Coordinates of C-alpha atoms in Angstrom, one line a residue:
Chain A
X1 CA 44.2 5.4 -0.2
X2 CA 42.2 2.9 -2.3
X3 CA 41.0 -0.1 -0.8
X4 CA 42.8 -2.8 -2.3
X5 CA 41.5 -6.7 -2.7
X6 CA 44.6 -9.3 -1.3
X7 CA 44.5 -12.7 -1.2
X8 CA 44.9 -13.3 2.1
X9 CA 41.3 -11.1 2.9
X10 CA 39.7 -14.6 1.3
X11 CA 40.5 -16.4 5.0
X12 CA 38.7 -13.9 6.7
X13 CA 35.2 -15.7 6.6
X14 CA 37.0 -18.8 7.5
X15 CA 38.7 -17.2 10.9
X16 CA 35.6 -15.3 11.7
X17 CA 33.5 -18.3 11.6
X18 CA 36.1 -20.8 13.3
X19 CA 36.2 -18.1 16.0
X20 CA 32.8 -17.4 16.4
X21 CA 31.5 -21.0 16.3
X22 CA 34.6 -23.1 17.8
X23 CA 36.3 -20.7 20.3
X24 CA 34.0 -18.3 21.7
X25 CA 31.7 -21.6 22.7
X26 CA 34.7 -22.9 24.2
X27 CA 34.8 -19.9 26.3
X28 CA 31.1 -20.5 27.6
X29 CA 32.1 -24.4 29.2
X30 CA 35.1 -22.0 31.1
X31 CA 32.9 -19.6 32.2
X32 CA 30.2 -22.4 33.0
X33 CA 33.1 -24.0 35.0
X34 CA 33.1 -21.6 37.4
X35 CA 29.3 -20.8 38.0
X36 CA 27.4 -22.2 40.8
X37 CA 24.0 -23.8 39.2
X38 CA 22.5 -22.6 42.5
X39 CA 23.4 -19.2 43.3
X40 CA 24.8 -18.4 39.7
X41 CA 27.9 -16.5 41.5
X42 CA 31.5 -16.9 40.8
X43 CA 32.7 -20.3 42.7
X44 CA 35.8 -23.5 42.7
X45 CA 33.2 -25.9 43.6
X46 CA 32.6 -27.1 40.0
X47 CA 36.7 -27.5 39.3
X48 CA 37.7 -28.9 42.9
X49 CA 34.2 -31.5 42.3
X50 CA 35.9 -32.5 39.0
X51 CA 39.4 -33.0 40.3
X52 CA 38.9 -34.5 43.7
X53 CA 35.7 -36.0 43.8
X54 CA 35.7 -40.2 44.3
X55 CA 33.4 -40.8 41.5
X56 CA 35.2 -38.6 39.1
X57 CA 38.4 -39.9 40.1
X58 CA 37.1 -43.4 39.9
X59 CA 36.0 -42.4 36.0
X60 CA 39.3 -40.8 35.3
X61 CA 41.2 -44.0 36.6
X62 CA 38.8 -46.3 34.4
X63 CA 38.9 -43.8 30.8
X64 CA 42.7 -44.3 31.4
X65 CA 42.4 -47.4 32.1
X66 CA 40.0 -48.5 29.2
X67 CA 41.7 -45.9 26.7
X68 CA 45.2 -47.2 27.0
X69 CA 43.5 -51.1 26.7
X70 CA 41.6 -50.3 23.7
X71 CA 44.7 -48.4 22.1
X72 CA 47.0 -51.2 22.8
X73 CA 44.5 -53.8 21.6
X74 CA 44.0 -52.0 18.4
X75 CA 47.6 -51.9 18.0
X76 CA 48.4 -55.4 18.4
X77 CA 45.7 -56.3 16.1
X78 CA 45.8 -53.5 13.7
X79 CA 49.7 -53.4 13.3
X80 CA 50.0 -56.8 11.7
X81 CA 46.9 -55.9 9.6
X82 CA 48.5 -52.4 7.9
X83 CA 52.1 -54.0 8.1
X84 CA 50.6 -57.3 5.8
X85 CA 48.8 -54.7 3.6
X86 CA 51.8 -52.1 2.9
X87 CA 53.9 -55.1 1.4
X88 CA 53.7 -55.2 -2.2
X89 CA 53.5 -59.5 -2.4
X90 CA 50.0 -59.3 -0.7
X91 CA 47.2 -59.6 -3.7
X92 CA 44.7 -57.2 -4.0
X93 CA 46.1 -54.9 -0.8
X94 CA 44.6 -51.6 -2.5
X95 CA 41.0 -53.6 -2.7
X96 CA 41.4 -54.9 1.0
X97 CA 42.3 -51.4 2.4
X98 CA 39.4 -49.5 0.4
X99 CA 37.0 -53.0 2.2
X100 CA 38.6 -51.6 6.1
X101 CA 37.6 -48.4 5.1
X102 CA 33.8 -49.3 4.1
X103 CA 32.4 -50.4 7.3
X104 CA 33.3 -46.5 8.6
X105 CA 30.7 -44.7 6.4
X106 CA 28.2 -47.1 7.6
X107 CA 27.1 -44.9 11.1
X108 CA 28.9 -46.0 14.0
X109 CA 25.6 -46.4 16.1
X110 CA 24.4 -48.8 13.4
X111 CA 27.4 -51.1 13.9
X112 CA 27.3 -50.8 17.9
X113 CA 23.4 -51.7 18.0
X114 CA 24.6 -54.7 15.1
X115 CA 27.2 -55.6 18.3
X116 CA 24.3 -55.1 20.8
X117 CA 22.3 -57.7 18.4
X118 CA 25.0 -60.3 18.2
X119 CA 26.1 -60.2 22.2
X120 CA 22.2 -60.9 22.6
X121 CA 21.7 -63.7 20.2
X122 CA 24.6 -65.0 21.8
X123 CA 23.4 -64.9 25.3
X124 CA 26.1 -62.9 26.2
X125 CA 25.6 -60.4 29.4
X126 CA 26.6 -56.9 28.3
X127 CA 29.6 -55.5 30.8
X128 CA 32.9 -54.1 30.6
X129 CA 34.4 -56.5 28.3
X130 CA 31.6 -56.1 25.7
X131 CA 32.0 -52.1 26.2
X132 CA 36.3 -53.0 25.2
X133 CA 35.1 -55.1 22.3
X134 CA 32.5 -52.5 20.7
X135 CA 35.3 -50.2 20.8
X136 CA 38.3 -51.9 20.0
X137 CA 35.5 -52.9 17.2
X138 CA 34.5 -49.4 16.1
X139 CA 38.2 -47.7 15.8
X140 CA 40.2 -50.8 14.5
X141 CA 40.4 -48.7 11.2
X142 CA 41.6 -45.5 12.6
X143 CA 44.3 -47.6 14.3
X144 CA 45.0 -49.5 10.8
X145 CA 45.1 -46.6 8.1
X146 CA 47.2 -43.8 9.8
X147 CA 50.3 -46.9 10.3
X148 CA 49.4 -48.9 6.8
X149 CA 50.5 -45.0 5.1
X150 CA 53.4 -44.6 7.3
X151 CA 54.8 -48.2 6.0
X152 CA 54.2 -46.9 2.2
X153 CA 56.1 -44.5 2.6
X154 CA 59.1 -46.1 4.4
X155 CA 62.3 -46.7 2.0
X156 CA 62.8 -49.7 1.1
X157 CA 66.3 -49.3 0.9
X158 CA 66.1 -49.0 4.1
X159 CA 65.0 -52.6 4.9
X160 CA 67.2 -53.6 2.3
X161 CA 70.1 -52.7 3.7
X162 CA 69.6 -53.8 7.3
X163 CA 68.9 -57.0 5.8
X164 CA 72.3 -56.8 3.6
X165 CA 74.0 -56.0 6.4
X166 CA 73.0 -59.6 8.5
X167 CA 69.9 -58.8 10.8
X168 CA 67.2 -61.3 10.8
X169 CA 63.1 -60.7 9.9
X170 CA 63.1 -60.5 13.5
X171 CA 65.6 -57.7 13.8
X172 CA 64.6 -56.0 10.9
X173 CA 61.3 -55.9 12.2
X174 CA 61.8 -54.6 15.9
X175 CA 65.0 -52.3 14.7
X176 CA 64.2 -50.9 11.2
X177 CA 60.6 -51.1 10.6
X178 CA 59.1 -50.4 14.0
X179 CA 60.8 -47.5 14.8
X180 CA 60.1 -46.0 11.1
X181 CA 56.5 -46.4 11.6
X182 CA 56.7 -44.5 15.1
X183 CA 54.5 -41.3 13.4
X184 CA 51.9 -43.7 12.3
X185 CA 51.4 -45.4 15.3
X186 CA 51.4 -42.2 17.5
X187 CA 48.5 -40.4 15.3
X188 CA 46.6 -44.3 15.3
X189 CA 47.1 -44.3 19.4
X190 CA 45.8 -40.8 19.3
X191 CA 42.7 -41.4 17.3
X192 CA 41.9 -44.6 19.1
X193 CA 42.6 -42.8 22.5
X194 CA 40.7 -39.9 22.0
X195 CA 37.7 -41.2 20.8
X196 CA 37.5 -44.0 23.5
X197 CA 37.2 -42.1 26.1
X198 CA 35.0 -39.0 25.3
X199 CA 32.5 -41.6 23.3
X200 CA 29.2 -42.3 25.4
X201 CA 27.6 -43.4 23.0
X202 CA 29.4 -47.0 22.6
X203 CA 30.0 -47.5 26.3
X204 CA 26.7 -47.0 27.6
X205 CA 25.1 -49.0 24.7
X206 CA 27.0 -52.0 25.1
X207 CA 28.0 -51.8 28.8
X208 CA 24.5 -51.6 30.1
X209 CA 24.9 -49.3 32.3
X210 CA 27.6 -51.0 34.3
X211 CA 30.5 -48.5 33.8
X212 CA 31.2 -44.9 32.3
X213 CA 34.2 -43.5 31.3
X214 CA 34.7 -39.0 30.9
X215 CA 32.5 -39.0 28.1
X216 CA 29.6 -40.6 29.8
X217 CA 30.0 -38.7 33.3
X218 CA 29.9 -35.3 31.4
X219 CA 27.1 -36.3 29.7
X220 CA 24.8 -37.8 32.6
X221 CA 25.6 -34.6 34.4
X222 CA 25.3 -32.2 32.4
X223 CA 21.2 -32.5 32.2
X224 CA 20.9 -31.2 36.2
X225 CA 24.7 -30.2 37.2
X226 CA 25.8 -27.9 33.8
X227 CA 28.9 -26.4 36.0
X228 CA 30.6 -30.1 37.0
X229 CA 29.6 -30.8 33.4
X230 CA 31.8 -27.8 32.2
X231 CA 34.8 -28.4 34.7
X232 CA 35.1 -32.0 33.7
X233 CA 35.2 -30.8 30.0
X234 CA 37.9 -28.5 30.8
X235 CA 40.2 -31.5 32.5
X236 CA 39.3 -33.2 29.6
X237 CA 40.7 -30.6 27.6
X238 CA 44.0 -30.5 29.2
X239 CA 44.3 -34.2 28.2
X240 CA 44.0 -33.6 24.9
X241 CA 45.9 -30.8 24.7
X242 CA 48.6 -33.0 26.8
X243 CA 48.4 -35.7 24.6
X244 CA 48.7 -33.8 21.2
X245 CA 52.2 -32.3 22.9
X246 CA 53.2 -36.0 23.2
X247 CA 52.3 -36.9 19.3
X248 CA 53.9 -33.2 18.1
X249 CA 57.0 -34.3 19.9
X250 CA 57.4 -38.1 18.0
X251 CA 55.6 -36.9 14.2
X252 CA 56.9 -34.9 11.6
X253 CA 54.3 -31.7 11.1
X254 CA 53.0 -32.9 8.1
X255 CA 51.4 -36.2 9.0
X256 CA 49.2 -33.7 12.2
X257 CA 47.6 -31.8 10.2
X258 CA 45.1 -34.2 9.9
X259 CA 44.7 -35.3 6.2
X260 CA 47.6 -38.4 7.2
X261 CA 44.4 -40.4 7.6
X262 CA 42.3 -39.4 4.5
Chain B
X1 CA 83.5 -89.5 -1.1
X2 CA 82.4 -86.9 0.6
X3 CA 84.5 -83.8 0.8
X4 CA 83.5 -81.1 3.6
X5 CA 82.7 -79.1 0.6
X6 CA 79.7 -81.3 -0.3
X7 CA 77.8 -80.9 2.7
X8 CA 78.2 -76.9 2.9
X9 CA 76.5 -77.1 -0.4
X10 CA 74.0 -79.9 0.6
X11 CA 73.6 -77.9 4.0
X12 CA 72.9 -74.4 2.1
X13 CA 70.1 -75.9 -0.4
X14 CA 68.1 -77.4 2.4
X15 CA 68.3 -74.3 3.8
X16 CA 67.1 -72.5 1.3
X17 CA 64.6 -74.7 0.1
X18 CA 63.2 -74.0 4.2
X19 CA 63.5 -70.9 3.5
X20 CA 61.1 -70.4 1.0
X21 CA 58.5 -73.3 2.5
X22 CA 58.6 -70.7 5.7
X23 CA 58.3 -67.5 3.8
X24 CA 55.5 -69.1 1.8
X25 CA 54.1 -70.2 5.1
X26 CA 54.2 -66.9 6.6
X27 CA 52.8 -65.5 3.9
X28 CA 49.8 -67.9 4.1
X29 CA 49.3 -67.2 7.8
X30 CA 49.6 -63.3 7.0
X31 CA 47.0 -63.3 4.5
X32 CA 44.4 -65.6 6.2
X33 CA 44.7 -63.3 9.6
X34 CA 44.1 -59.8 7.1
X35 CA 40.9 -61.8 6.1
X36 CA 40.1 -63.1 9.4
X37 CA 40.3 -59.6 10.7
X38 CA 38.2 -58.2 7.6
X39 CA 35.3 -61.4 8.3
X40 CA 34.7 -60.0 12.2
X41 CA 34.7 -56.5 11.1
X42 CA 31.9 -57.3 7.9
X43 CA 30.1 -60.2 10.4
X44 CA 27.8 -57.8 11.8
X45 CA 27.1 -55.8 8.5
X46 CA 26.5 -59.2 7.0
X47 CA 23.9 -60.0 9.3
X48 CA 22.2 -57.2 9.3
X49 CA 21.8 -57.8 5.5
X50 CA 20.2 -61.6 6.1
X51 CA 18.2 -60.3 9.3
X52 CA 16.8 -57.9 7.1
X53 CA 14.8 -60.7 5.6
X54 CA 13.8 -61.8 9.3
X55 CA 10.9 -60.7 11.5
X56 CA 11.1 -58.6 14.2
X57 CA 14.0 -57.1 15.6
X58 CA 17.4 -58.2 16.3
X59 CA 19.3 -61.3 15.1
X60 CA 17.5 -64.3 17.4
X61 CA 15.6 -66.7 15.4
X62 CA 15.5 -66.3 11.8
X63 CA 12.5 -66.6 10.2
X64 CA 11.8 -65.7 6.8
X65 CA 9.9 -62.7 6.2
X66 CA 9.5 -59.5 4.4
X67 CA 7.5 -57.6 6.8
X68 CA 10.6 -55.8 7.7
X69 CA 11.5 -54.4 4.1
X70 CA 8.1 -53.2 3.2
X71 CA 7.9 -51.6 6.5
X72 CA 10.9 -49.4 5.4
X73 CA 9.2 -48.9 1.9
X74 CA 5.7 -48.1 3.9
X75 CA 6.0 -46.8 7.0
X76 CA 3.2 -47.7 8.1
X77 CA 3.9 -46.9 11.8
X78 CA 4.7 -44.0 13.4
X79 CA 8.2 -45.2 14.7
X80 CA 9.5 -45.8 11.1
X81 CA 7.8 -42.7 9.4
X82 CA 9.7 -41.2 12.6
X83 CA 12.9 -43.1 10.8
X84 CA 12.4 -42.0 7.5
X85 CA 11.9 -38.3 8.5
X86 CA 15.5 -38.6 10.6
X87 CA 16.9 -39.8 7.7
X88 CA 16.0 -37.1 6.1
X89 CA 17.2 -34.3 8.1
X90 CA 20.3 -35.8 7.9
X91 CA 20.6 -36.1 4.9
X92 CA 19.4 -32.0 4.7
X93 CA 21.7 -31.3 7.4
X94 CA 24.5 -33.4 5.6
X95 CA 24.5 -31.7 2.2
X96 CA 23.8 -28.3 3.5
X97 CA 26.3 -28.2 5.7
X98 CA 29.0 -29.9 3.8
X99 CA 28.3 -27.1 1.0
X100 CA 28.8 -24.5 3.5
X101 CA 31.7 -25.9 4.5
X102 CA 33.0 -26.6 1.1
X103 CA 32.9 -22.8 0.2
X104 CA 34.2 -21.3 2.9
X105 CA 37.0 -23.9 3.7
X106 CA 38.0 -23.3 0.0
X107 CA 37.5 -19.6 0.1
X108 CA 39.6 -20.0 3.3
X109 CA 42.5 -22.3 1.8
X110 CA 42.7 -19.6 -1.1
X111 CA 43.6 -17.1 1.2
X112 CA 45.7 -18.8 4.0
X113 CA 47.9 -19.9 1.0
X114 CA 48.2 -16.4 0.0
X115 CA 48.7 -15.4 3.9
X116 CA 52.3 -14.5 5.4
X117 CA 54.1 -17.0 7.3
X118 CA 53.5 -16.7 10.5
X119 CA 49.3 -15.1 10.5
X120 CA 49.0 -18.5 7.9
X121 CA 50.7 -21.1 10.7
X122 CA 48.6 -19.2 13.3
X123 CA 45.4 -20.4 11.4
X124 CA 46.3 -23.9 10.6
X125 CA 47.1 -24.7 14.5
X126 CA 43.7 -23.0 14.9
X127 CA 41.9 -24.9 12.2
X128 CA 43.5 -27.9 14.2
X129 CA 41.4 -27.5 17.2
X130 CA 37.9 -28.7 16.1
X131 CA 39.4 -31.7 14.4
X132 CA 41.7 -32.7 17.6
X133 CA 39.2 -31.7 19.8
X134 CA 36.4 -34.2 21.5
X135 CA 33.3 -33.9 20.2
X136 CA 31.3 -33.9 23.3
X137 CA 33.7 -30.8 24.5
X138 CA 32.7 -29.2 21.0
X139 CA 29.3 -30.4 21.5
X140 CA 28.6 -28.9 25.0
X141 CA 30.5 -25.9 24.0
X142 CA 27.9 -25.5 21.7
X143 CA 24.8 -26.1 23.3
X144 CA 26.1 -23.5 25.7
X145 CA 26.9 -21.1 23.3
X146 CA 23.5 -21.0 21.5
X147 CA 21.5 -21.3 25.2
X148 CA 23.2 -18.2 26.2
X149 CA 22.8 -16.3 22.8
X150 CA 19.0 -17.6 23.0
X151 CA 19.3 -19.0 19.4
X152 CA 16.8 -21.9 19.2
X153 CA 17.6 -25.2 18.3
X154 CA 16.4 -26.9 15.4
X155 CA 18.3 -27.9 12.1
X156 CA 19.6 -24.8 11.4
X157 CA 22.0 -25.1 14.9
X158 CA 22.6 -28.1 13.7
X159 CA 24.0 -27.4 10.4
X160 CA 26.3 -24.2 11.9
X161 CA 27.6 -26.4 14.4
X162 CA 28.5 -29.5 11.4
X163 CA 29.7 -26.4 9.4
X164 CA 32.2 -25.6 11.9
X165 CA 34.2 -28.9 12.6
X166 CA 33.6 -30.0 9.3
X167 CA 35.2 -26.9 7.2
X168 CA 38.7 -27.5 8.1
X169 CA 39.1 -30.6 7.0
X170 CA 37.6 -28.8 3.3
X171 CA 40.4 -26.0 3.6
X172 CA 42.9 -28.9 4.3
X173 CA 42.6 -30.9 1.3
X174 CA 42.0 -27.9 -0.6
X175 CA 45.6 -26.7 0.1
X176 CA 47.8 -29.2 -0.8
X177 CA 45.8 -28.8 -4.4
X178 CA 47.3 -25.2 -3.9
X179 CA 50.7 -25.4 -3.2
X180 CA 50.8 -28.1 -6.4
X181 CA 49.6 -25.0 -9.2
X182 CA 52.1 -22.8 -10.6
X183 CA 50.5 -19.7 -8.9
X184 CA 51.6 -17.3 -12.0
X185 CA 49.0 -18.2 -14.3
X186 CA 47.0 -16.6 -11.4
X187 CA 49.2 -13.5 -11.5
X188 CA 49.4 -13.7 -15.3
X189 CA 45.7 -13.2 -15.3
X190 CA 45.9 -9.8 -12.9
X191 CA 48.3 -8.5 -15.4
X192 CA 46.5 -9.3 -18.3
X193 CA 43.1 -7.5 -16.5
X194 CA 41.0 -9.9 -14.3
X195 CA 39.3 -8.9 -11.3
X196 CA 41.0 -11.2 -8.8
X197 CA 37.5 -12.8 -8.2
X198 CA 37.3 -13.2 -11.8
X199 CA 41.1 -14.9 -11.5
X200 CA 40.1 -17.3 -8.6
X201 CA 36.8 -18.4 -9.8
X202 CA 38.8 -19.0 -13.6
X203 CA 41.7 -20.3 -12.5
X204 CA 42.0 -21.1 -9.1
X205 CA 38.9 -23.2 -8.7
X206 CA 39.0 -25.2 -11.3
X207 CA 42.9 -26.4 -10.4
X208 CA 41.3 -27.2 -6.5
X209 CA 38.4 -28.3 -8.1
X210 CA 39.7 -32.0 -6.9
X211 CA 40.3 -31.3 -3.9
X212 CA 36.8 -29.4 -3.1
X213 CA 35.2 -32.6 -4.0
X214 CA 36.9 -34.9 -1.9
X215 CA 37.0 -32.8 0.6
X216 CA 32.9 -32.0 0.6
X217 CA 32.8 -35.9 0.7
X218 CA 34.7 -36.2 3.6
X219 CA 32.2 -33.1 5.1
X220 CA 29.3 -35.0 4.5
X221 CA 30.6 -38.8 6.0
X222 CA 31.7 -36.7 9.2
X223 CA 28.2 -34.9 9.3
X224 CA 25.9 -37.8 8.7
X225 CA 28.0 -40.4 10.9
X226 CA 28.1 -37.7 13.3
X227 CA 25.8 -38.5 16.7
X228 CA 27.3 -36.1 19.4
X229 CA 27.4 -32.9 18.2
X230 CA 23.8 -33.2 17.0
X231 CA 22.0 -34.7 20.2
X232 CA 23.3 -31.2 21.7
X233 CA 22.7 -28.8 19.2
X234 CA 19.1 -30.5 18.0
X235 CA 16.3 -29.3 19.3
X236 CA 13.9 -32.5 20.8
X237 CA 11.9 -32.9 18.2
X238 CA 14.4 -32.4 15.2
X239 CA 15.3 -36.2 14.7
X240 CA 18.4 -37.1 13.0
X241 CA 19.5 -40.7 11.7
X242 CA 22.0 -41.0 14.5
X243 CA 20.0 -39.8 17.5
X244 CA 17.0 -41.8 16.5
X245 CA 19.5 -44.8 16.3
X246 CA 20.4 -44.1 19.7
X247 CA 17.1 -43.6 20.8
X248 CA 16.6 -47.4 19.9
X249 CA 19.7 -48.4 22.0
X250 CA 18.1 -49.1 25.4
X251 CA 16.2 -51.7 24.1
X252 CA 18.5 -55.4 24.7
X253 CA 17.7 -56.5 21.0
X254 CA 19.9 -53.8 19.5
X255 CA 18.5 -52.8 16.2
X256 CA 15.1 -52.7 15.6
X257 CA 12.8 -53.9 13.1
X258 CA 12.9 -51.5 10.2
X259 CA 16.2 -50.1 11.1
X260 CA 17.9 -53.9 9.9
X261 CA 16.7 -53.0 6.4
X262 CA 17.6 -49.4 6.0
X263 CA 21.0 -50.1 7.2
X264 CA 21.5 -52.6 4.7
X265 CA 20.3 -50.1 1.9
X266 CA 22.9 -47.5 3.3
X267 CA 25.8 -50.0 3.1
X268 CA 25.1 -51.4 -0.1
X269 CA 24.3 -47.8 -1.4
X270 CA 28.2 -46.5 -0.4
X271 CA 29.6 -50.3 -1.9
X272 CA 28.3 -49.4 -5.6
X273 CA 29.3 -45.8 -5.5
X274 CA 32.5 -47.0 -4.4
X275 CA 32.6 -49.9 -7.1
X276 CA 31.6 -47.5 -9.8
X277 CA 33.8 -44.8 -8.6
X278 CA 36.9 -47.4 -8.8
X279 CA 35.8 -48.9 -12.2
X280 CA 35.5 -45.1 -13.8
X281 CA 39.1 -44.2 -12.3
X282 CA 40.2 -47.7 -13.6
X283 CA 38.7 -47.1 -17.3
X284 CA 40.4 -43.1 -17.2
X285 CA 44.3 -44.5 -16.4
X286 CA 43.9 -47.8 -18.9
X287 CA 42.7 -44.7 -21.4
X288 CA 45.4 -42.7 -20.7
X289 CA 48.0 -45.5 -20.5
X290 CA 46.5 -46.5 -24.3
X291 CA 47.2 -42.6 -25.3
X292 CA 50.6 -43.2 -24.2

């Protein structure tokens, strides 16, 4: 039998190299998980460190803790901001989104160090509330795009007729255009949530030091403790996987696979 | 007289007329917090920009220099030729691995659209997993990965790893280009003779073509803004922009000297392609609304 060309042969590059390079590795932090770093022999230590220890309990407690109060900030803030923008009235709203989106190719680092400059000049003493504003700061827009295209895309008619049919700004706020933007604010929370607490990078630059959240821990230990390093990556993994089970459950398919924000 | 008709209408204009003064109001309070919002999040860029014209680092005491900018332009010491060279490699890093990423997510797209149901959803929750996933889970996965396999770091590790989490976000805005084409021209040309390389490189890519740019944009803004995935897969001495940055972050100023001036290059440098790109798309509807 001939060898014949399909179409479908054309993903093979593609699957080979998104298993070789983002699967297999992901094997290596489970099978790091359950290495000693001393005696290099099979061991729980690693797993039952990472679930039960104080100080990783303590940094679970706090990236919940400081993920869920950056989310909610950002969507207090950012919700007004997208809902403004969607509205046709507002001047210029195409020009204004296109300026919330600029700041994001400029590198996040430069912005946190701009932060780091300001909280300085200003005499103010780097801690946890500094940490909350840089990233409340840095994924404002994340929290902002995902909701501002879920409100284009919500019938009007909708709107319309809740307000034909008697309900006030206030009720057709909370009843009809809340709960239509429900996709949009679960992949915003999800991007702001994520983010937050695997980031190191913005917590230990504008914290000083004074607190760490998941990202941070597996980072500090994975220069002399690789195993604890691994384990905590792998709870880390369940979250996310547990928390993209929550945002399948409220958004339509199309709006997770990821281009909803681009 | 007045009838109790009267003051329902006299009632209903003053409403009205409150109605509008508060929807006007609103308005005005809408717009003024969307700006508000927008002057915190361009405060510190803007500062940056006027610091840049200030000695020495950070934004404390402005004083009015240009030692700063022809530091950038110079390099005179070692930490900013150090700068200059990071900015490099990422830019290397950026393009190569955004063109890597560009072919084979497009490659890919071509053939998970021509894939059956259920192999094709298989994929795209697999394609899923680097963009969902952390990057520091992706990052130490990685750093593993090429430590056991003994593959030294430098830029090349770099650019595989960039490869990887950036591709699927090629092969997804590559697809919806896809599913829009009328797929028979594709199969007209098989019938008529073409290789089905000869097909997809005629007709395929040049309907996707869109698509394969925006999405090697988007490859390249995740590589260079990305710090992560780099400081793991990086070898010490292979700088890029990001880890240098962060290399600068223990010190309480913030951002250095030099560093206030190149950022305000790269901003200004994404503003004018953005302003040019908006103008040109402007100019190609009014010119297609005047051939209308």
């Amino acid at each position: 039998m001939k060898f014949k060309m399909k179409r479908s042969y054309l993903a093979m590059p593609y699957a080979v190299y998104l298993t070789l390079l983002v699967f297999v590795p992901m094997l290596f932090i489970v099978y790091y998980a359950f290495i000693s770093d001393k005696t290099g022999g099979f061991t729980f230590s690693n797993i039952i460190r990472a679930l039960s220890s104080s100080e990783s309990i303590g940094t679970f407690f706090y990236s919940i803790l400081y993920g869920a109060l950056t989310t909610v900030i950002c969507f207090v803030i950012g919700y007004p901001v997208a809902y403004i923008l969607s509205q046709k009235k507002f001047k210029m709203n195409k020009i204004i989104v296109v300026l919330f989106i600029i700041p994001m190719w400029v590198n996040f680092l430069i912005r946190t160090l701009a932060l780091k400059s300001i909280f300085y000049s200003m005499g103010i003493t780097l801690g946890k509330g500094t940490a909350l504003f840089g990233m409340v700061y840095d994924f404002l827009p994340f929290m902002i795009l995902p909701i501002y295209t879920t409100l284009l895309k919500v019938d009007k008619n909708l709107i319309e007729a809740s307000e034909d049919l008697g309900a006030d700004p206030r009720t057709v706020l909370f009843k009809t255009i809340l709960p239509l933007s429900v996709p949009g604010i679960i992949s915003g929370a999800l991007m702001v949530f994520m983010p937050s607490i695997s980031t190191y990078a913005i917590t230990d630059t504008l914290s000083g030091g004074k607190f760490q959240l998941l990202g941070s821990l597996i980072n500090r230990s994975y220069f002399n403790n690789m195993g604890f390093s691994s384990a905590l990556a792998i709870v880390m993994l369940l979250l996310i996987f547990l928390s993209m089970l929550i945002s399948y459950r409220f958004t339509d398919k199309e709006e997770l696979k990821g281009g909803g924000l681009w | 007289m007045v009838t109790p008709n009267d003051i329902v209408v006299k009632k209903k204009t003053s409403s009205g007329l409150d109605f509008y003064k508060k929807r006007k109001l609103a308005r005005y309070i809408g717009n003024s917090y969307v700006y508000i919002i927008l002057g915190i999040i361009y405060l510190p860029i803007i500062l940056i920009i006027i610091y840049s014209f200030s000695s020495g680092p950070g934004f404390s005491n402005f004083s009015f220099s240009m030692s700063n900018i022809t530091e950038l332009f110079t390099a005179s010491t070692s930490d900013s030729r150090r700068m200059i060279t990071a900015l490099e490699h990422t830019l290397f890093v950026g393009i190569i691995s955004s063109l890597l990423a560009t072919l084979l997510g497009t490659v890919g797209a071509i053939g998970i659209f021509g894939m059956r149901k259920k192999s094709r959803n298989i994929l795209l929750n697999a394609s899923n997993v680097p963009i969902f996933n952390a990057d520091i889970i992706i990052a130490l996965s990685l750093m593993l990965f090429f430590t056991a396999l003994s593959i030294p770091k430098n830029a090349q590790t770099v650019i595989l790893a960039h490869t990887a989490v950036t591709m699927p976000y090629v092969m997804l805005s590559v697809l919806p280009r896809l599913k829009q084409m009328n797929m028979s021209v594709y199969e007209a040309a098989l019938d008529l003779g073409a290789t089905p390389l000869f097909a997809i490189a005629k007709i395929i890519v040049p309907e996707v073509l869109p698509g394969m740019i925006s999405g090697f944009v988007l490859a390249f803004t995740l590589s260079i803004d990305d710090f992560v995935i780099a400081e793991y897969t990086r070898s010490n001495s292979y700088e890029t922009l990001s880890t240098y940055i962060y290399t600068q972050a223990a010190g309480k100023e913030g951002l250095s000297g030099a560093l206030k001036p190149l950022s305000a290059l790269i901003f200004l440098t994404v503003l004018a392609i953005l302003i040019a790109y908006n103008i040109r798309k402007n100019l190609k509807t009014k010119n297609l609304q005047l051939k209308k």
